[in-house]
mmCIF file with all atom_site columns, C-alpha atoms in Angstrom:
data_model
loop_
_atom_site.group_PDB
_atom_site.id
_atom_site.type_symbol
_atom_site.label_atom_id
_atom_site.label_alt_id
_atom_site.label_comp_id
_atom_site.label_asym_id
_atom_site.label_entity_id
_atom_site.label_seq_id
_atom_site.pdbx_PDB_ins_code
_atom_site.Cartn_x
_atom_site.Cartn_y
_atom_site.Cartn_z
_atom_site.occupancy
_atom_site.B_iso_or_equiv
_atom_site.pdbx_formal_charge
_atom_site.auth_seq_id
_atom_site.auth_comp_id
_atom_site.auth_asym_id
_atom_site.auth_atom_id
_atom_site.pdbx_PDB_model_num
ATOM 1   C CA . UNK A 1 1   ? -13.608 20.867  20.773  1.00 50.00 ? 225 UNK A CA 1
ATOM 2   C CA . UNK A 1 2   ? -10.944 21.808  18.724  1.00 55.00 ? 226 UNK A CA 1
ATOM 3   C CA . UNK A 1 3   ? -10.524 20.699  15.245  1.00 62.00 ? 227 UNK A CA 1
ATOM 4   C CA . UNK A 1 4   ? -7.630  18.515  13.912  1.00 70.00 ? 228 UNK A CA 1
ATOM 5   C CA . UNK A 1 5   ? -6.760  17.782  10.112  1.00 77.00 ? 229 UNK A CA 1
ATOM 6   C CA . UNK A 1 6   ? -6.196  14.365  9.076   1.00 79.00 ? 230 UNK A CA 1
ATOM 7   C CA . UNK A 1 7   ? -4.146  13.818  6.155   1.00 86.00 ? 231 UNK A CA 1
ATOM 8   C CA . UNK A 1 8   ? -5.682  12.346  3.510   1.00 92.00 ? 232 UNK A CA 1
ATOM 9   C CA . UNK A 1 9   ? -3.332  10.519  0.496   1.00 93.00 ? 233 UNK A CA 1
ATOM 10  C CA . UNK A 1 10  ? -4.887  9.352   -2.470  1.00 94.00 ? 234 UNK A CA 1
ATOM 11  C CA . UNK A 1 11  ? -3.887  5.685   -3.231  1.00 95.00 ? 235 UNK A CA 1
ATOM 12  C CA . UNK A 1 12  ? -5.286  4.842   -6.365  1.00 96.00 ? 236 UNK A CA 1
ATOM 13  C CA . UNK A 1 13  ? -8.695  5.528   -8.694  1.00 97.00 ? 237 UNK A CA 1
ATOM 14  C CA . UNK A 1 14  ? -11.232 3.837   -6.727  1.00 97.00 ? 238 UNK A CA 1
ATOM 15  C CA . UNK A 1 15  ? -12.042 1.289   -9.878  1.00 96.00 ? 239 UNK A CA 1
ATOM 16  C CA . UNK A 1 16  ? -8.405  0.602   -10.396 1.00 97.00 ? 240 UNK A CA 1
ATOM 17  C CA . UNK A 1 17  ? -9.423  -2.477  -8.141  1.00 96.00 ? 241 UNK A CA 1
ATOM 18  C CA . UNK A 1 18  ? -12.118 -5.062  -9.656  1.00 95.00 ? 242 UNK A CA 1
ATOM 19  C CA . UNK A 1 19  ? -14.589 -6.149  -7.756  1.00 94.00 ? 243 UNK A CA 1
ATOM 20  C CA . UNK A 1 20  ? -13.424 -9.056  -5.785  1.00 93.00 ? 244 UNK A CA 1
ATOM 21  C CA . UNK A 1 21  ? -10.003 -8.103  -5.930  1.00 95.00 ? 245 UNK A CA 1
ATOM 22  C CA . UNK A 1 22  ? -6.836  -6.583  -4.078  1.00 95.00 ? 246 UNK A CA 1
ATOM 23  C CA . UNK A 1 23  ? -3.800  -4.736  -5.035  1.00 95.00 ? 247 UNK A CA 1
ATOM 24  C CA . UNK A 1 24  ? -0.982  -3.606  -3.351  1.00 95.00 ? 248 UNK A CA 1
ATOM 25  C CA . UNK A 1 25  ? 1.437   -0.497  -3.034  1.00 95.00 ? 249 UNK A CA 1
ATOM 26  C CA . UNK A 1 26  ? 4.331   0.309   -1.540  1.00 94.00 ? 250 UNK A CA 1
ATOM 27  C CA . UNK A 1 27  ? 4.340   3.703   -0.074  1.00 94.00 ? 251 UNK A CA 1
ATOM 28  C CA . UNK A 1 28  ? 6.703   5.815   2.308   1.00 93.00 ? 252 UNK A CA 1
ATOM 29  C CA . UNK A 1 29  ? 5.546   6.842   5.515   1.00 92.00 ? 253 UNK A CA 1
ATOM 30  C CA . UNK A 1 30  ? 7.045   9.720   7.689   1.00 89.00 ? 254 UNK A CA 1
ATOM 31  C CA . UNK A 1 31  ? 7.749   8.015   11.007  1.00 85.00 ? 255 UNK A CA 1
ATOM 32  C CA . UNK A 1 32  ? 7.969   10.326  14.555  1.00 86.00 ? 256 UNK A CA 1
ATOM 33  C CA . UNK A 1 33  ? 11.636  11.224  14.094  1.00 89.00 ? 257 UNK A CA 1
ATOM 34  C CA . UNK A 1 34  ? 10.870  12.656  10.668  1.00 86.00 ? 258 UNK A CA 1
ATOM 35  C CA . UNK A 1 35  ? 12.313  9.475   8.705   1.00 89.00 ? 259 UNK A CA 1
ATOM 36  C CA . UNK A 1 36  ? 10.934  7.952   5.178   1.00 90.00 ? 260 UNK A CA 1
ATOM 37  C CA . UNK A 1 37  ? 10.115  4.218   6.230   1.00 91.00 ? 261 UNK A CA 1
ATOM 38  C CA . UNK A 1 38  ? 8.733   1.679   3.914   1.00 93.00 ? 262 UNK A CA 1
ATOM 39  C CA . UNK A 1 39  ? 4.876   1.599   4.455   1.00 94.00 ? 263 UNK A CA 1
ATOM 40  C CA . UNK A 1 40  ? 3.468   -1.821  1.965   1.00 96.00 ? 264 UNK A CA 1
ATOM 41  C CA . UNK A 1 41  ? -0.333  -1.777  1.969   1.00 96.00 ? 265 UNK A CA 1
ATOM 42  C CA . UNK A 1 42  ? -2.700  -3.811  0.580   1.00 97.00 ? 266 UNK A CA 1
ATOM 43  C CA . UNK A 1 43  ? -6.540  -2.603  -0.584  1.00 97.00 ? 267 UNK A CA 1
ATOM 44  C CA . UNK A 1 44  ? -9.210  -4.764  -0.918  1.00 97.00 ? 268 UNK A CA 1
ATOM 45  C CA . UNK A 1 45  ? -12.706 -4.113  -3.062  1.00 96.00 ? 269 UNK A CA 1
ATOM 46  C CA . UNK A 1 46  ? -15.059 -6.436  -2.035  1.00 95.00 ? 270 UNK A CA 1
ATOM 47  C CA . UNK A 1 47  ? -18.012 -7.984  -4.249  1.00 93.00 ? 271 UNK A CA 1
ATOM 48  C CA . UNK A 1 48  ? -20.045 -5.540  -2.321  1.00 94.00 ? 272 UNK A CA 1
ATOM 49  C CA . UNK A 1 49  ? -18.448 -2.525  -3.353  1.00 95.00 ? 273 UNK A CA 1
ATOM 50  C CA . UNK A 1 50  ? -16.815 -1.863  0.031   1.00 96.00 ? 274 UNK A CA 1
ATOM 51  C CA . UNK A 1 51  ? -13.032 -1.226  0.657   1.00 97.00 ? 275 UNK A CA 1
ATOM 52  C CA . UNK A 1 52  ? -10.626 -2.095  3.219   1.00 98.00 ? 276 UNK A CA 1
ATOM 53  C CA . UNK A 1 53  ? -6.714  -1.817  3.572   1.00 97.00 ? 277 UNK A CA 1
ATOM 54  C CA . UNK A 1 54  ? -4.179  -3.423  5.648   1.00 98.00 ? 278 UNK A CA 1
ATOM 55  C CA . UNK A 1 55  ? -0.255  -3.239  5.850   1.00 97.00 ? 279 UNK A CA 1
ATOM 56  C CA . UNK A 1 56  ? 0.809   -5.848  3.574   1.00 96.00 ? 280 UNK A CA 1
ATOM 57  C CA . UNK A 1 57  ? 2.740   -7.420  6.729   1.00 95.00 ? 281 UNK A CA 1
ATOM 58  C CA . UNK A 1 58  ? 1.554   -11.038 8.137   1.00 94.00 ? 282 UNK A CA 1
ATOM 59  C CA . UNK A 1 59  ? 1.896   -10.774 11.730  1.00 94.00 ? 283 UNK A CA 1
ATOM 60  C CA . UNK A 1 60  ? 3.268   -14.437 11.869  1.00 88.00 ? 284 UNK A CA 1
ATOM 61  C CA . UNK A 1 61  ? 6.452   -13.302 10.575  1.00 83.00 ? 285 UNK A CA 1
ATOM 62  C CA . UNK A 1 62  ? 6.043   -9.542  9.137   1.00 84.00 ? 286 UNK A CA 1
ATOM 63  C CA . UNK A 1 63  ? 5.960   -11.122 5.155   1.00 87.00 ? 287 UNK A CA 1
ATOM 64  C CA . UNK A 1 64  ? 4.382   -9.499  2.267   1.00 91.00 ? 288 UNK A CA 1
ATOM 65  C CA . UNK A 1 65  ? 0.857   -11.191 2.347   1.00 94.00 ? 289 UNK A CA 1
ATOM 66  C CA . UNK A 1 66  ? 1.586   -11.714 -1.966  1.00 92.00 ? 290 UNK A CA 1
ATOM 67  C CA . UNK A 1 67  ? 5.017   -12.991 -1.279  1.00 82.00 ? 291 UNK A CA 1
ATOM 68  C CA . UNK A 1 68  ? 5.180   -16.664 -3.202  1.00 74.00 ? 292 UNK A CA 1
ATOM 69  C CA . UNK A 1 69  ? 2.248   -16.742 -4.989  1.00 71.00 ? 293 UNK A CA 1
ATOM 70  C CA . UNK A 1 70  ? 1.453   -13.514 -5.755  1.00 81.00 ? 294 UNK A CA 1
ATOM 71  C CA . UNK A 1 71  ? -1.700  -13.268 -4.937  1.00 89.00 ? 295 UNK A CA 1
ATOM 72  C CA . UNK A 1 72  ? -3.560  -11.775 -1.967  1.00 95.00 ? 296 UNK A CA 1
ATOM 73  C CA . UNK A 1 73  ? -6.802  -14.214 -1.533  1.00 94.00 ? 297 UNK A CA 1
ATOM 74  C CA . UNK A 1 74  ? -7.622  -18.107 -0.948  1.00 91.00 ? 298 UNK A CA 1
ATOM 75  C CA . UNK A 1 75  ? -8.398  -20.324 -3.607  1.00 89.00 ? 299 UNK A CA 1
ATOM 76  C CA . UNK A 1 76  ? -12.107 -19.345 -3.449  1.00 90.00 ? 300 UNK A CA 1
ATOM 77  C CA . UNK A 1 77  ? -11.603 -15.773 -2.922  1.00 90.00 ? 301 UNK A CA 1
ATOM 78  C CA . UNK A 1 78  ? -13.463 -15.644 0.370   1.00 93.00 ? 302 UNK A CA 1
ATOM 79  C CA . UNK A 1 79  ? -10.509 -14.588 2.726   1.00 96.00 ? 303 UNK A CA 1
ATOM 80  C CA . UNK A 1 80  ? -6.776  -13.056 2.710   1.00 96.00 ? 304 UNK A CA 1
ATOM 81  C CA . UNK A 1 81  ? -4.254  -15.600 2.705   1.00 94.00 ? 305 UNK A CA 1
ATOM 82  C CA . UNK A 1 82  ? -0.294  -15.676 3.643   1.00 93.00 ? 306 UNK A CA 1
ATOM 83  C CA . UNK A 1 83  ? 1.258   -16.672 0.080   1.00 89.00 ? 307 UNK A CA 1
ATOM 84  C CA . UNK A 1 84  ? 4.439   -18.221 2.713   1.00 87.00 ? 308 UNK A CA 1
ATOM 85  C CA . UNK A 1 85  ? 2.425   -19.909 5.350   1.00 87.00 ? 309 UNK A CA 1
ATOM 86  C CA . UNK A 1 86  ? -0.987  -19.890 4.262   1.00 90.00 ? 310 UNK A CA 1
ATOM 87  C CA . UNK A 1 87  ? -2.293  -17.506 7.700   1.00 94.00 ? 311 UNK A CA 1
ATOM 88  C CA . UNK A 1 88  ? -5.753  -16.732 6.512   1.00 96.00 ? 312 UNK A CA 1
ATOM 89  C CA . UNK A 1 89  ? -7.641  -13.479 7.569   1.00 97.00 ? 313 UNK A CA 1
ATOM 90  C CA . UNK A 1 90  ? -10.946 -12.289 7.321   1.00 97.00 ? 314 UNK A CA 1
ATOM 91  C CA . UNK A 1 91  ? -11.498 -9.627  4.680   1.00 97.00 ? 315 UNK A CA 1
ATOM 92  C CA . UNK A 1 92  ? -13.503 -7.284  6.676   1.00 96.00 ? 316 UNK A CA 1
ATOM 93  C CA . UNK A 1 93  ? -11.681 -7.189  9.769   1.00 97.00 ? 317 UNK A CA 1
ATOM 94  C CA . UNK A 1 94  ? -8.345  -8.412  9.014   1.00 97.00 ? 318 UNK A CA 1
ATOM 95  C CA . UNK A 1 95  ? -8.340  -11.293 11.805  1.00 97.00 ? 319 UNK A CA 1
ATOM 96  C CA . UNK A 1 96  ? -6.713  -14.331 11.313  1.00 97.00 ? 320 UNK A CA 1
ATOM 97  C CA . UNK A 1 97  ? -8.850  -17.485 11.655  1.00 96.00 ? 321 UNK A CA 1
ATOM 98  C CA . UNK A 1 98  ? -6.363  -20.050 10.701  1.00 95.00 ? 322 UNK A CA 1
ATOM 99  C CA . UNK A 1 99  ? -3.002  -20.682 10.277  1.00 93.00 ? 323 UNK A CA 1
ATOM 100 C CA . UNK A 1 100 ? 0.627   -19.449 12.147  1.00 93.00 ? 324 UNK A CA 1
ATOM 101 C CA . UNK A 1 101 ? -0.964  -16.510 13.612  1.00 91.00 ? 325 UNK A CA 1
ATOM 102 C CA . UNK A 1 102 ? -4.058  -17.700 14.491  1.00 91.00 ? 326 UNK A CA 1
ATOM 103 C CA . UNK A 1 103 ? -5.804  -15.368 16.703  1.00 90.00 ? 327 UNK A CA 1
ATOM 104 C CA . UNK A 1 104 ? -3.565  -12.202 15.751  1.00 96.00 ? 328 UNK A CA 1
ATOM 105 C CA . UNK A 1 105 ? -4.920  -9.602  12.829  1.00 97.00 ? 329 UNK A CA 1
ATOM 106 C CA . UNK A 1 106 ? -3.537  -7.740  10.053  1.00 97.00 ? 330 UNK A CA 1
ATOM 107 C CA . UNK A 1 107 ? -3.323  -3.908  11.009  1.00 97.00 ? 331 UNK A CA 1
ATOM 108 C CA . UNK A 1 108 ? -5.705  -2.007  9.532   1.00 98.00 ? 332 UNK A CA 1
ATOM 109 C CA . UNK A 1 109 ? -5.147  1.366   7.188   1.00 97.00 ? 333 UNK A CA 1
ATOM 110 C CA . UNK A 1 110 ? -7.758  4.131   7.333   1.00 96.00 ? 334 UNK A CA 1
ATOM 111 C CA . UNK A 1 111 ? -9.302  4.412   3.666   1.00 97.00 ? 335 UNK A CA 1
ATOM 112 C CA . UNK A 1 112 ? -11.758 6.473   2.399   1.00 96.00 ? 336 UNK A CA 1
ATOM 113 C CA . UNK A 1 113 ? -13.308 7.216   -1.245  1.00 96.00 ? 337 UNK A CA 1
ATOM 114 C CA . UNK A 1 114 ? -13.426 10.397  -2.011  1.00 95.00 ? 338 UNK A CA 1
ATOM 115 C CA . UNK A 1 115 ? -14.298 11.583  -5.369  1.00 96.00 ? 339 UNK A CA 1
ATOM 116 C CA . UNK A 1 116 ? -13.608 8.509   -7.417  1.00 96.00 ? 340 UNK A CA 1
ATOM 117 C CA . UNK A 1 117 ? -10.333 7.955   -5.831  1.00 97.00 ? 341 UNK A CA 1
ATOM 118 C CA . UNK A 1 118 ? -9.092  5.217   -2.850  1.00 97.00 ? 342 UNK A CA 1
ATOM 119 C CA . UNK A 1 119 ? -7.254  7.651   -0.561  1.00 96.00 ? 343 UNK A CA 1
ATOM 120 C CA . UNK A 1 120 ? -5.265  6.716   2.485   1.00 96.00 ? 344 UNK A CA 1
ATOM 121 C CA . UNK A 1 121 ? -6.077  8.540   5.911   1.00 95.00 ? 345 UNK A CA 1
ATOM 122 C CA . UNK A 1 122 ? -4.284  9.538   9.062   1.00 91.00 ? 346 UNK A CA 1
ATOM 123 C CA . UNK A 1 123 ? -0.793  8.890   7.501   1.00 89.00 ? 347 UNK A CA 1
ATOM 124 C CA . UNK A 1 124 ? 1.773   11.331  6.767   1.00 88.00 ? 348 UNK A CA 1
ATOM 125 C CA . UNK A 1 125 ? 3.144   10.006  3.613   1.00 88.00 ? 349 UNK A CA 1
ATOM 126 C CA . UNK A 1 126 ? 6.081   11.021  1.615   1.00 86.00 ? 350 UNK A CA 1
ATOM 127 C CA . UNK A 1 127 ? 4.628   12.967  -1.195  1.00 74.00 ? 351 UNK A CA 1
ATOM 128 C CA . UNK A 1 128 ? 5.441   11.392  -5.072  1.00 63.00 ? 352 UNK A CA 1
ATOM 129 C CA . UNK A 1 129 ? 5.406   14.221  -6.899  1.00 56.00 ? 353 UNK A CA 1
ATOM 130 C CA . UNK A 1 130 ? 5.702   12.847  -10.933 1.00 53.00 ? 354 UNK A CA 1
ATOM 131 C CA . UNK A 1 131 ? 8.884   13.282  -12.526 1.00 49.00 ? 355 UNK A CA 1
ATOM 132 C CA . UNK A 1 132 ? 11.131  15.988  -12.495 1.00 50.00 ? 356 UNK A CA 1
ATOM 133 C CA . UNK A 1 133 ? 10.465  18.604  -15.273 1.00 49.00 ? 357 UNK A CA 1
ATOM 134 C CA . UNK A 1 134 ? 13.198  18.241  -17.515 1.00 47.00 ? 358 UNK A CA 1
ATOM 135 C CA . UNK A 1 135 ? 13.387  21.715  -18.599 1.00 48.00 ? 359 UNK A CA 1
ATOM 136 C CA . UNK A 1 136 ? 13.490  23.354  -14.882 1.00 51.00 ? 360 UNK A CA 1
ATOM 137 C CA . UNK A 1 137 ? 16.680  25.282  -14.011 1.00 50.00 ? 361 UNK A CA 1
ATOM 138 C CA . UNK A 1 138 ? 19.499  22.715  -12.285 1.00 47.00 ? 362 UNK A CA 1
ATOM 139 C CA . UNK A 1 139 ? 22.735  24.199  -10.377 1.00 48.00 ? 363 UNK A CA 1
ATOM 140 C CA . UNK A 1 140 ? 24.242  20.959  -11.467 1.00 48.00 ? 364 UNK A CA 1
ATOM 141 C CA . UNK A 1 141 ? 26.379  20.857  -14.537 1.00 46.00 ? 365 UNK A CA 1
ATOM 142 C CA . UNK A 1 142 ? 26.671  18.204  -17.018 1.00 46.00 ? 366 UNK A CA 1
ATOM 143 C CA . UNK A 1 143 ? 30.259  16.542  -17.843 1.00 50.00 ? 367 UNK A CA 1
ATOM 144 C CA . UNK A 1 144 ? 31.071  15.791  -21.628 1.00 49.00 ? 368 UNK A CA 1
ATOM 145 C CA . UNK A 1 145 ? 33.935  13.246  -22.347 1.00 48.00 ? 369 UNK A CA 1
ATOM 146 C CA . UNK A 1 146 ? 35.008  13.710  -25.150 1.00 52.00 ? 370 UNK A CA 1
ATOM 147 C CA . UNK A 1 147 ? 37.370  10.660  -27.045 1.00 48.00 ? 371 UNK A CA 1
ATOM 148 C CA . UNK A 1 148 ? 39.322  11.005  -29.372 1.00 56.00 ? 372 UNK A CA 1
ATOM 149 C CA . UNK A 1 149 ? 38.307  8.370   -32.820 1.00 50.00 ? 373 UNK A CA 1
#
């Protein structure tokens, strides 16, 4: 068998996320022809200490879940819901029992904790890497206007 790496991101610190509750991030995903795409997920904790991610995209018409309201769950916190059209999905498997897209399912990401931290697997992401070091040697040059008083 041979052996394939998976890329692993990390997302957030896994307790960055209450109990209970969601939070979403947009990343930047490397697509086949080597492009920087958009990639919105959402992550989920539930009550029992499990997570689970989705692309924050309702199939019904490819909306931010959050868009509207703002917020990722029903009223009682027992399923995702569509802020637009009020879709809602099961938490643990993403599929829709009511609403426009009925029937259809949120696509799943590939999460895993590791360490303390939510990380994101099987997706080549564009790598964040902080700010840039202010000090670090630049070809470019800096213009100076200077105006008369």
């Amino acid at each position: 068998m041979g052996s394939q790496e998976i890329e692993v991101f990390t997302v957030c610190r896994a307790d960055a996320i209450e109990r209970g509750g969601a939070k979403g991030f947009n990343l930047s995903r490397i697509d086949e022809s080597g492009e920087s795409r958009p990639f919105p997920i959402v992550v989920v904790r539930t009550f029992g200490n499990d997570y689970h991610g989705y692309v924050n995209r309702c199939p019904h018409d490819g909306v931010w879940l959050n868009i509207g309201s703002g917020e990722f769950f029903s009223s009682d916190r027992a399923f995702i819901r569509c802020g637009r059209h009020g879709a809602t999905f099961e938490i643990d498997s993403g599929f829709c029992i009511d609403g426009p897209c009925n029937g259809k399912a949120l696509e799943p990401v590939a999460l895993a904790v590791v360490d303390g931290d939510v990380c994101l697997c099987g997706v080549k992401l564009v790598e964040d890497n902080g700010f840039p070091d202010p000090f670090e040697d630049s070809d470019e040059t800096m213009d100076i206007m200077i105006h008369p008083d």
